[in-house]
CSV table of C-alpha atoms in Angstrom, one decimal:
chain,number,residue,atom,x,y,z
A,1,UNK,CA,97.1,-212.3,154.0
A,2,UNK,CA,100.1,-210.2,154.8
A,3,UNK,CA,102.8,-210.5,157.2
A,4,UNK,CA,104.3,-208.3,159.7
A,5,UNK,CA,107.8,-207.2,158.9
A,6,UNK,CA,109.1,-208.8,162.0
A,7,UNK,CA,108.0,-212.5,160.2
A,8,UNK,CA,109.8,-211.3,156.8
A,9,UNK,CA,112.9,-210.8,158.7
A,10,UNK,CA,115.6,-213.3,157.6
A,11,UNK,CA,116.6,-215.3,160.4
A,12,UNK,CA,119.7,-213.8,160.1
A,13,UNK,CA,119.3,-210.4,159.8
A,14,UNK,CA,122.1,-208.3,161.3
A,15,UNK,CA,121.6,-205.7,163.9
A,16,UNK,CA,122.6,-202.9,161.6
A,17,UNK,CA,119.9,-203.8,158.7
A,18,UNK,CA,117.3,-202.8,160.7
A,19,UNK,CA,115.3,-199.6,160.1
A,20,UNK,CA,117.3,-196.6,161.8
A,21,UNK,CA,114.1,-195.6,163.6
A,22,UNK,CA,114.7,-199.4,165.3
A,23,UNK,CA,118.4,-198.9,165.7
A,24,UNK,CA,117.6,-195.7,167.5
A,25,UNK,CA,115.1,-197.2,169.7
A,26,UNK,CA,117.8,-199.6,170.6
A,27,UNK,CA,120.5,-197.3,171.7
A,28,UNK,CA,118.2,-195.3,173.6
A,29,UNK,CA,118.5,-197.4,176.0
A,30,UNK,CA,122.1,-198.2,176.2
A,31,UNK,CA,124.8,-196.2,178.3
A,32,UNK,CA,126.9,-194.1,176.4
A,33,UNK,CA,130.2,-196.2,176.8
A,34,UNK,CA,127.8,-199.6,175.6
A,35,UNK,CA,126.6,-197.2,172.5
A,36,UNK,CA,130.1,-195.8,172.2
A,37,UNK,CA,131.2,-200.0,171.9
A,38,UNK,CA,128.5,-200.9,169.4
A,39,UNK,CA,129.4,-198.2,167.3
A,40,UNK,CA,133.1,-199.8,166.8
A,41,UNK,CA,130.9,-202.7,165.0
A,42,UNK,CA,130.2,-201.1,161.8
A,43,UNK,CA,129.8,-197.8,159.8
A,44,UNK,CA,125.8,-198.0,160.0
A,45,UNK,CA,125.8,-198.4,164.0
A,46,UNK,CA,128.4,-195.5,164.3
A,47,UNK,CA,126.2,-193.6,162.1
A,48,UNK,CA,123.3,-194.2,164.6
A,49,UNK,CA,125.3,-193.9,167.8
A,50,UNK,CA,126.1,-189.8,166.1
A,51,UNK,CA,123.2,-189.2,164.8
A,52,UNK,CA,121.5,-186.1,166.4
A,53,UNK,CA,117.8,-187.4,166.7
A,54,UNK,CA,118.9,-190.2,169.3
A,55,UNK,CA,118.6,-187.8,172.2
A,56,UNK,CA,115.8,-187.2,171.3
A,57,UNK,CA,114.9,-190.5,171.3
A,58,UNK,CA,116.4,-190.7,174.7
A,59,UNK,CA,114.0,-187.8,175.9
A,60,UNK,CA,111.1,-189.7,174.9
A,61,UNK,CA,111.8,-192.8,176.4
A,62,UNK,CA,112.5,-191.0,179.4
A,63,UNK,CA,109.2,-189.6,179.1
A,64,UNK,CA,110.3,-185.6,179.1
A,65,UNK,CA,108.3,-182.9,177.8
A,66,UNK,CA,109.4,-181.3,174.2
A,67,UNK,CA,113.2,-181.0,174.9
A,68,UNK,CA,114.4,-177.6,174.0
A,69,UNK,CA,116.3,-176.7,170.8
A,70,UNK,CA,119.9,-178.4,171.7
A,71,UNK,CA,117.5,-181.9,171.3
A,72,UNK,CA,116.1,-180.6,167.3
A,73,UNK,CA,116.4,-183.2,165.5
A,74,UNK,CA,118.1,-180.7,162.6
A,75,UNK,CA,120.8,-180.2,165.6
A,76,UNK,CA,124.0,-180.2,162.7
A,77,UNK,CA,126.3,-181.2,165.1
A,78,UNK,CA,127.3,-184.6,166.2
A,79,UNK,CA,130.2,-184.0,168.6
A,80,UNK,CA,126.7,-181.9,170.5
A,81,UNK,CA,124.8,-185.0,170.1
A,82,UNK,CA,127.3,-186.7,172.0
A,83,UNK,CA,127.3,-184.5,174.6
A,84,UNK,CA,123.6,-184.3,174.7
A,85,UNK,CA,123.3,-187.6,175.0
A,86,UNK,CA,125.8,-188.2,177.8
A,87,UNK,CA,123.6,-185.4,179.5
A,88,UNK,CA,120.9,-186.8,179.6
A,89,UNK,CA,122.2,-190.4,180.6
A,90,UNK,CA,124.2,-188.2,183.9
A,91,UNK,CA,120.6,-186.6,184.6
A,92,UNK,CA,118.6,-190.2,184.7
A,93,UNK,CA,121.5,-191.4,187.1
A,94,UNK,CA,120.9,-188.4,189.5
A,95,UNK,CA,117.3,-189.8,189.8
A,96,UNK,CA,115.6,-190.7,193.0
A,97,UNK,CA,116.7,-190.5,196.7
A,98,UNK,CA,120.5,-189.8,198.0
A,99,UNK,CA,121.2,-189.1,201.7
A,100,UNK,CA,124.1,-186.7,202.3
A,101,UNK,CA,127.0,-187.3,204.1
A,102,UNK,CA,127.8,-185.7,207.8
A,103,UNK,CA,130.1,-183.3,208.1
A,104,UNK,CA,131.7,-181.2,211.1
A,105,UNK,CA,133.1,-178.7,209.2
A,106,UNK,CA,130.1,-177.6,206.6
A,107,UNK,CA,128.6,-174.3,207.9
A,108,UNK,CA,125.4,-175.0,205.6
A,109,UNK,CA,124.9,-178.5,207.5
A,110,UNK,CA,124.0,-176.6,210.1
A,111,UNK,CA,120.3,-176.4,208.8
A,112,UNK,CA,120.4,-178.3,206.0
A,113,UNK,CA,118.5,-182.0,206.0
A,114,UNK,CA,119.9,-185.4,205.1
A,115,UNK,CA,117.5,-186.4,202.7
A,116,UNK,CA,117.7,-185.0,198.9
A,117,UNK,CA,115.4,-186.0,195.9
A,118,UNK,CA,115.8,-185.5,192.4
A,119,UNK,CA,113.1,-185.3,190.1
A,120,UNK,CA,112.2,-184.5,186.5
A,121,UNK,CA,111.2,-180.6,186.3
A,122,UNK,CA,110.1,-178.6,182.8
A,123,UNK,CA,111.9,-179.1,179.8
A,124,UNK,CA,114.4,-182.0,180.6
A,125,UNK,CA,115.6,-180.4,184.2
A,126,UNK,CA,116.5,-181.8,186.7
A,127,UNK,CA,115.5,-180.6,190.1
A,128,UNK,CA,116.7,-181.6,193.6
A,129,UNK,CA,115.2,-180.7,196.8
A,130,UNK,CA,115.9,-181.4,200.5
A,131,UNK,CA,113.2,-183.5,202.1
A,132,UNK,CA,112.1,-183.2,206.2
A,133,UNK,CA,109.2,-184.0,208.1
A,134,UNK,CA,107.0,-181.4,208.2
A,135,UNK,CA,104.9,-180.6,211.6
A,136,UNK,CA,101.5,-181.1,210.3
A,137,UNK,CA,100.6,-184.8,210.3
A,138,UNK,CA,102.7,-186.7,207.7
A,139,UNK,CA,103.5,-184.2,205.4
A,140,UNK,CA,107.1,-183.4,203.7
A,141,UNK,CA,108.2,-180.2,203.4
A,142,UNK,CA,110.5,-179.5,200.1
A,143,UNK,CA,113.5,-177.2,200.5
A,144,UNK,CA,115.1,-176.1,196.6
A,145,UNK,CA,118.2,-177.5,196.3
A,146,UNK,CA,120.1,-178.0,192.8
A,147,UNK,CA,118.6,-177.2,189.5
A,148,UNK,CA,120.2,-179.2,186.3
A,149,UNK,CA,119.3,-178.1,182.8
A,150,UNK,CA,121.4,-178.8,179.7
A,151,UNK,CA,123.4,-176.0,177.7
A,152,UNK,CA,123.1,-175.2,174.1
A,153,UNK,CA,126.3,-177.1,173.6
A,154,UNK,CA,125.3,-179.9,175.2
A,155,UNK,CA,126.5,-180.4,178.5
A,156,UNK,CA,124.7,-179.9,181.9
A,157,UNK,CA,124.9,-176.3,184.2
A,158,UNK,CA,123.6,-177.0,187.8
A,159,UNK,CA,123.5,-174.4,189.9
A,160,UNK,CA,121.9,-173.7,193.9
A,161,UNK,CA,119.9,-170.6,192.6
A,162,UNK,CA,121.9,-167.9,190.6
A,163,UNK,CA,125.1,-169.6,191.9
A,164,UNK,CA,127.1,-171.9,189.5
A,165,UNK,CA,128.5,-175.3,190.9
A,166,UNK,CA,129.7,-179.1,189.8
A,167,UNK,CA,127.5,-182.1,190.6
A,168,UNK,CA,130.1,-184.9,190.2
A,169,UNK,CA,129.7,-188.5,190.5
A,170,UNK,CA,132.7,-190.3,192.2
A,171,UNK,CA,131.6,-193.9,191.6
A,172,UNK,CA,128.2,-195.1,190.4
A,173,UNK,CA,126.5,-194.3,194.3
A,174,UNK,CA,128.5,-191.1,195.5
A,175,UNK,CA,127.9,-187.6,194.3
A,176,UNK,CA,129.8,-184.1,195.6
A,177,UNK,CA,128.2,-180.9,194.8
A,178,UNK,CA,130.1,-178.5,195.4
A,179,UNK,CA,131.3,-174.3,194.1
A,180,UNK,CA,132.7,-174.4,190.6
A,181,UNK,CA,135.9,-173.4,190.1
A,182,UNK,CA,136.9,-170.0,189.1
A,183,UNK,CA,138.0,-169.5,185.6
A,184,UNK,CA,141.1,-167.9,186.9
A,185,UNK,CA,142.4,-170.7,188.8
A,186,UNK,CA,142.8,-173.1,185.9
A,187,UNK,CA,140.3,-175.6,187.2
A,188,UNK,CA,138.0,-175.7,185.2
A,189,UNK,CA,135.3,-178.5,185.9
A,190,UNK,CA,131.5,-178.6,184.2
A,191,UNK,CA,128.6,-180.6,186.0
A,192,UNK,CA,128.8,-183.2,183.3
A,193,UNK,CA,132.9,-184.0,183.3
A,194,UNK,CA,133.6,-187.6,182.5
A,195,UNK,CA,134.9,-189.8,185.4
A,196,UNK,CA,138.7,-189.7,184.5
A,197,UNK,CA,138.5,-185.5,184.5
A,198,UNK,CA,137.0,-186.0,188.2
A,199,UNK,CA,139.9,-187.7,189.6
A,200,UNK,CA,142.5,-185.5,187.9
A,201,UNK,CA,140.2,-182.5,189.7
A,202,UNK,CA,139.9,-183.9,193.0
A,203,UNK,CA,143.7,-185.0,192.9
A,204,UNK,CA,145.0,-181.2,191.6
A,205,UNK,CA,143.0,-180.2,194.9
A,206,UNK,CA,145.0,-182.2,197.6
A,207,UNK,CA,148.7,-180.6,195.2
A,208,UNK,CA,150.4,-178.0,197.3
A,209,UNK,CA,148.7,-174.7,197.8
A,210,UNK,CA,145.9,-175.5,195.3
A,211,UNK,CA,143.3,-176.1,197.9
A,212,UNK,CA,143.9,-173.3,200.3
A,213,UNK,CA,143.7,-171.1,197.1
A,214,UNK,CA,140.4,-172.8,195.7
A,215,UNK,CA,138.6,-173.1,199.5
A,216,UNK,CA,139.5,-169.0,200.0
A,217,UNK,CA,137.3,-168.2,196.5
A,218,UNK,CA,134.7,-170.7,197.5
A,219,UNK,CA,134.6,-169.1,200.9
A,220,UNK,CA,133.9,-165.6,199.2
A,221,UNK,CA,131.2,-167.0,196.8
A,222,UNK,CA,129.4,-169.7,198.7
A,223,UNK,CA,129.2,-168.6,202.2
A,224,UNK,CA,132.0,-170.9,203.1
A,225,UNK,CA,130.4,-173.8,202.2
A,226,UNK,CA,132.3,-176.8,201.7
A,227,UNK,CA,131.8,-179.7,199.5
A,228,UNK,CA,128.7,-181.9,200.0
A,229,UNK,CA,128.8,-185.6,199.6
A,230,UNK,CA,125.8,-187.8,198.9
A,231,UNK,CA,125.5,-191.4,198.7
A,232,UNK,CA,122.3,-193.0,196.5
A,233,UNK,CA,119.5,-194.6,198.5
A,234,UNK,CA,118.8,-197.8,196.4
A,235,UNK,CA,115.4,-199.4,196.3
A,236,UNK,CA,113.4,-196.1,198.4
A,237,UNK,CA,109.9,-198.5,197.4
A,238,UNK,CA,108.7,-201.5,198.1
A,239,UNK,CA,108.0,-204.6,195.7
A,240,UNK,CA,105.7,-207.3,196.3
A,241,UNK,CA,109.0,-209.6,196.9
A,242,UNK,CA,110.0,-206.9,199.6
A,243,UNK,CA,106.8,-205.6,201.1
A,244,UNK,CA,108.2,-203.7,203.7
A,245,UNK,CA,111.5,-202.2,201.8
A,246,UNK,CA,112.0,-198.5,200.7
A,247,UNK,CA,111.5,-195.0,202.2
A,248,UNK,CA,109.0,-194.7,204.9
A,249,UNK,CA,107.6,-192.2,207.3
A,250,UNK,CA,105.9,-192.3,210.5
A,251,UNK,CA,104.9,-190.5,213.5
A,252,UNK,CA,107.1,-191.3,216.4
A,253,UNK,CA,105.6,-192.1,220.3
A,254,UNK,CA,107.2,-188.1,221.0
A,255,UNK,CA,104.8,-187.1,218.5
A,256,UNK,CA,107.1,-185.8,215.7
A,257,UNK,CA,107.6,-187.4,212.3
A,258,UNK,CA,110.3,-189.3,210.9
A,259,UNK,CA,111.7,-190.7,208.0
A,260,UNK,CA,112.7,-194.5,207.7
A,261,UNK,CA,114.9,-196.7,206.0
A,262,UNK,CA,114.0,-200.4,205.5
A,263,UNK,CA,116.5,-202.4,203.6
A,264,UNK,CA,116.5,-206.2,203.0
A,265,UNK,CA,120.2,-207.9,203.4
A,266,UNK,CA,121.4,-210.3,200.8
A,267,UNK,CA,121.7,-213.1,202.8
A,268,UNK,CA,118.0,-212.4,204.7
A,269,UNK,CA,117.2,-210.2,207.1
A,270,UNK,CA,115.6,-206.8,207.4
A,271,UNK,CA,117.0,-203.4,208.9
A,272,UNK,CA,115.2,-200.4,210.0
A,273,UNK,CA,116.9,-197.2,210.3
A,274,UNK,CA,115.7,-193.6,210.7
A,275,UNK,CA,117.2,-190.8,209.7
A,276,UNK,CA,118.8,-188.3,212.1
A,277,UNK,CA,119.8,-184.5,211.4
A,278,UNK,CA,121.9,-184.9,214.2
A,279,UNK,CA,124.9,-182.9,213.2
A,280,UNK,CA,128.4,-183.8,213.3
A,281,UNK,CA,130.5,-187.3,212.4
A,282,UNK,CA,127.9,-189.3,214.1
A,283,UNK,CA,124.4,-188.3,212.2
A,284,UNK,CA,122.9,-190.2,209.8
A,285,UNK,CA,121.4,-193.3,210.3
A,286,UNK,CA,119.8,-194.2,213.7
A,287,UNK,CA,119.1,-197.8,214.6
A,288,UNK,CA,115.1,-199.0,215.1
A,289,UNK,CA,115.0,-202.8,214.9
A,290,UNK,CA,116.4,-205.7,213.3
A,291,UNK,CA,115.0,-209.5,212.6
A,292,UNK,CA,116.9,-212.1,210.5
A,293,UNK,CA,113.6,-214.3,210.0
A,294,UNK,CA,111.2,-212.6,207.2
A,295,UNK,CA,108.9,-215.4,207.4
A,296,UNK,CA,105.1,-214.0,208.2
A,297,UNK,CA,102.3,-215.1,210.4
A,298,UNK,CA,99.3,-215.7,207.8
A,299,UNK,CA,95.6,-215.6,208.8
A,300,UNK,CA,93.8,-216.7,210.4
A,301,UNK,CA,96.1,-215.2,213.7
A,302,UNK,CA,95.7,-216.0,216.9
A,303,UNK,CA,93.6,-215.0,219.6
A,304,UNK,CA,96.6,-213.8,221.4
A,305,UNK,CA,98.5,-211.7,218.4
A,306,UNK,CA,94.4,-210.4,217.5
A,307,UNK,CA,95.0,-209.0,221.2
A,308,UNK,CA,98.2,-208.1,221.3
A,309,UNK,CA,97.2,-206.2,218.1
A,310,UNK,CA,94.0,-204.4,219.1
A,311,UNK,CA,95.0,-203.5,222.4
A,312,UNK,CA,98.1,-200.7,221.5
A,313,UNK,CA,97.4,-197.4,220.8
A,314,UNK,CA,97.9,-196.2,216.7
A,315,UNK,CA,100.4,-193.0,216.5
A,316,UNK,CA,98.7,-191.1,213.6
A,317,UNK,CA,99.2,-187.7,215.4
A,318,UNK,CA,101.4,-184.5,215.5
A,319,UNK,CA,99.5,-182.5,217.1
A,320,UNK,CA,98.0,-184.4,219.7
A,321,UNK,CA,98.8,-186.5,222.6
A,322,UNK,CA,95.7,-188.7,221.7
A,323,UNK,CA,96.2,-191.5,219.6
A,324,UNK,CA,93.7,-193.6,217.6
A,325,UNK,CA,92.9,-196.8,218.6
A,326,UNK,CA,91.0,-197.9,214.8
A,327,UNK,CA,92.4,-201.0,213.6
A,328,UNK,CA,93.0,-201.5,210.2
A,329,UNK,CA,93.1,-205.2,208.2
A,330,UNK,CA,96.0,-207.0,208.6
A,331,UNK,CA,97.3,-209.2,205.8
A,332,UNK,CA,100.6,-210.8,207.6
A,333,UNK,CA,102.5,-210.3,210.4
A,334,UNK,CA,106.6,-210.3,211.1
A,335,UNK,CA,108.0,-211.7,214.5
A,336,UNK,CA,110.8,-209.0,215.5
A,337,UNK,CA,113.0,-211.2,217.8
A,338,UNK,CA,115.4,-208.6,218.2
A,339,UNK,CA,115.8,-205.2,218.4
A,340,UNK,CA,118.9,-202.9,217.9
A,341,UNK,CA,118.4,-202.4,222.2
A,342,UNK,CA,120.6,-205.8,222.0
A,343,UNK,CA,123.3,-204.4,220.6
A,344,UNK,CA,123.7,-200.7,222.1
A,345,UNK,CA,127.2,-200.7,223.7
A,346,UNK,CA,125.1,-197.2,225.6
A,347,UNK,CA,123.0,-198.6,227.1
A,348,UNK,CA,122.8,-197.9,231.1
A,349,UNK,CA,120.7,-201.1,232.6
A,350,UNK,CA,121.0,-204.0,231.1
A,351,UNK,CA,118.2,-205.0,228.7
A,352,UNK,CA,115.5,-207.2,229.1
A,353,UNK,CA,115.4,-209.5,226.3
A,354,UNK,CA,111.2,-209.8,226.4
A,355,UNK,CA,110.8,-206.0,226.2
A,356,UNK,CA,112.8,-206.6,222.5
A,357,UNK,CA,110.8,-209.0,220.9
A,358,UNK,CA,107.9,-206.9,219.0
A,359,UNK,CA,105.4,-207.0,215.8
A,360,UNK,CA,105.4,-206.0,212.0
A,361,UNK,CA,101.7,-205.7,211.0
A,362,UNK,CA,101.9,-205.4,207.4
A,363,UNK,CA,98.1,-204.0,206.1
A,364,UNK,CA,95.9,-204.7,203.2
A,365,UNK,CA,97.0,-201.3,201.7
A,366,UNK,CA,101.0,-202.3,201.7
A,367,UNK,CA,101.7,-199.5,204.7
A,368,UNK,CA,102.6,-201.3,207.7
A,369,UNK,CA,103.3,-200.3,211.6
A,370,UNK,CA,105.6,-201.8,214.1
A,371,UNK,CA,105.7,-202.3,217.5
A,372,UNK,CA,107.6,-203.4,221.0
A,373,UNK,CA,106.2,-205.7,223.7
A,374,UNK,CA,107.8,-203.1,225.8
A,375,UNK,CA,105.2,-200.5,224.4
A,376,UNK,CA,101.7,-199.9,224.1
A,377,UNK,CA,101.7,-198.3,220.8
A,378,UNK,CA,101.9,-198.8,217.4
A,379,UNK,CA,104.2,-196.5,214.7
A,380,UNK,CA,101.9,-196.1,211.8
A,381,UNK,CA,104.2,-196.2,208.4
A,382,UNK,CA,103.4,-194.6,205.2
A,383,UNK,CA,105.1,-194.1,201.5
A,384,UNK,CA,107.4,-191.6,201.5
A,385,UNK,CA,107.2,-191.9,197.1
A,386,UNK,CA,104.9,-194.1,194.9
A,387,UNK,CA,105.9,-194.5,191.3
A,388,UNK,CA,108.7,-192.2,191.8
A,389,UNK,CA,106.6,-189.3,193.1
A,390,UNK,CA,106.6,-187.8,196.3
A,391,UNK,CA,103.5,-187.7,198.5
A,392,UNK,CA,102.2,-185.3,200.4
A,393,UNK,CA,104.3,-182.6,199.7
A,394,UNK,CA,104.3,-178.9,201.2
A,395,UNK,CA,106.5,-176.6,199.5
């Protein structure tokens, strides 16, 4: 009876005596400063860490479509490789939800919303869209944003339609997109420039004179739009340890939709924020509620929550003042004991602290709705993304 070569393996067998197609498999899934390091340890792993067919297998376990010629495997080059590789490690970062930055003196703010996604397009792209609630139920419209493909040498071109610009990442969470540079000004910066070339750029910027003559060519080619700074949204779905984290939208009681933010703190707690185009310093986040305690009510519930439940009116409506009154199966329920009313240094009565305590009813479907003992009414929640995939999406 034969044996698998996995059992024939010596005990121990070094990393670099495994088949390449292994070894390749391996550093696929390493960052290019880890594969850079393992590639110090011997000839055979440098020879993997160069070789041109790991982007490729990079692509595939990525899961992109055929990647275009730059990713053949008879690609002769390995200093391309590299930078082919580093590509598509900068692309996979870019992935998922990133909430821009306010700004008073962006002209294109003006319209423009705060949430951006970035998602796999044709032929290892990478394209990024603003999100907003659309006003036809729950619905998102999807605005074109940035498009990121990768260049026959290797590195990444983004560009906002037939206009050229830099997507940078200043830290592992913060992005700027902004013009790129004119060749003439001897600031040259590509959309896939290592993190010590960023700096350099962003400090030649602040020397004398060098911004005032870079901001007066971005003016002419851009429409005056400044930078644009975006900072990741981390964990935008839920998990069965964190039911209720992750993107969310909902219809609010003045019958428009809105986008949520729920986020678990690492010492307990949950947070719910929504998002506001508000513009100027003071848009971004606006507060809903807050509880410290995450422990859930299990079934069988009481008579009183059953009532306190069936009695509110369901928000499920845009276009409407009439809201439904079906009520779905509840699976736990989250006492709210406070809500961000507590804390509003605005405020022009003084609160009442029983119109802040209110209700999480989590459903058998993991959506959930909330709701104040100071309302009738429930606010219906629903994914924003499943499996990385936006829902209901009007372009």
């Amino acid at each position: 009876m034969g044996s698998s070569p996995a059992a024939e393996a010596r005990p121990g067998t070094a990393l670099e005596d495994l088949p390449e197609d292994a070894l390749l498999s391996i550093f696929a899934l390493l960052a290019p400063a880890d594969a850079a390091a393992a590639a110090c340890a011997s000839r055979r792993l440098a020879s993997v860490a160069s070789s041109p067919v790991l982007p490729v297998a990079l692509a595939l376990r990525l899961g992109l479509p055929p990647p275009p010629r730059p990713l053949s495997p008879s690609a002769p080059c390995p200093a391309a490789a590299r930078r082919l590789l580093r590509s598509l490690h900068r692309l996979c970062r870019l992935l998922g939800f990133w909430r821009r930055l306010p700004s008073s003196h962006s002209a294109y703010q003006s319209h423009a919303p705060s949430l951006a996604a970035f998602e796999w397009g044709p032929r290892a792209t990478l394209a990024a869209s603003f999100l907003s609630p659309s006003p036809h139920g729950f619905a998102v419209s999807k605005t074109p944003f940035v498009t990121l493909s990768i260049a026959e040498s290797g590195d990444t071109v983004a560009a906002i339609g037939d206009v050229p610009v830099c997507v940078n990442f200043v830290g592992n969470n913060h992005i700027v997109v902004e013009a790129a540079a004119a060749e003439d000004e001897g600031e040259e910066m590509v959309s896939g420039s290592p993190p010590e070339e960023i700096y350099a750029h962003f400090a030649n910027r602040r020397s004398p004179g060098a911004g005032r003559r870079r901001r007066g060519r971005q003016g002419r080619r851009w429409g005056g739009m400044e930078a644009e700074h975006f900072v990741r949204i981390a964990d935008a779905e839920p998990t069965e340890a964190r039911p209720l984290q992750g993107l969310w939208k909902g219809i609010c009681e003045n019958r428009t939709l809105e986008f949520y933010l729920v986020t678990y703190g690492d010492i307990g707690g949950v947070t719910c924020r929504r998002f506001s185009d508000t513009r100027g310093q003071n848009s971004g986040y606006s507060p809903v509620f807050w509880t410290t305690d995450t422990t859930f009510l299990e079934p069988p519930f009481s008579e009183q929550e059953l009532v306190n439940y069936s009695s509110r009116d369901h928000i499920r409506d845009v276009a409407s003042s009439h809201a439904g009154t079906e009520n779905r199966v509840i699976s736990r329920i989250l006492c709210m004991h406070s809500s961000y009313d507590v804390v509003d240094p605005h405020l022009s009565t003084p609160f009442d602290a029983r119109n802040v305590e209110g209700r999480i009813w989590l459903y058998e479907d993991g959506t959930f709705g909330f709701g104040f003992v100071g309302s009738n009414s429930i606010i219906e929640l629903r994914n924003v993304s499943s499996a990385s995939c936006i829902l209901d999406t009007l372009h």
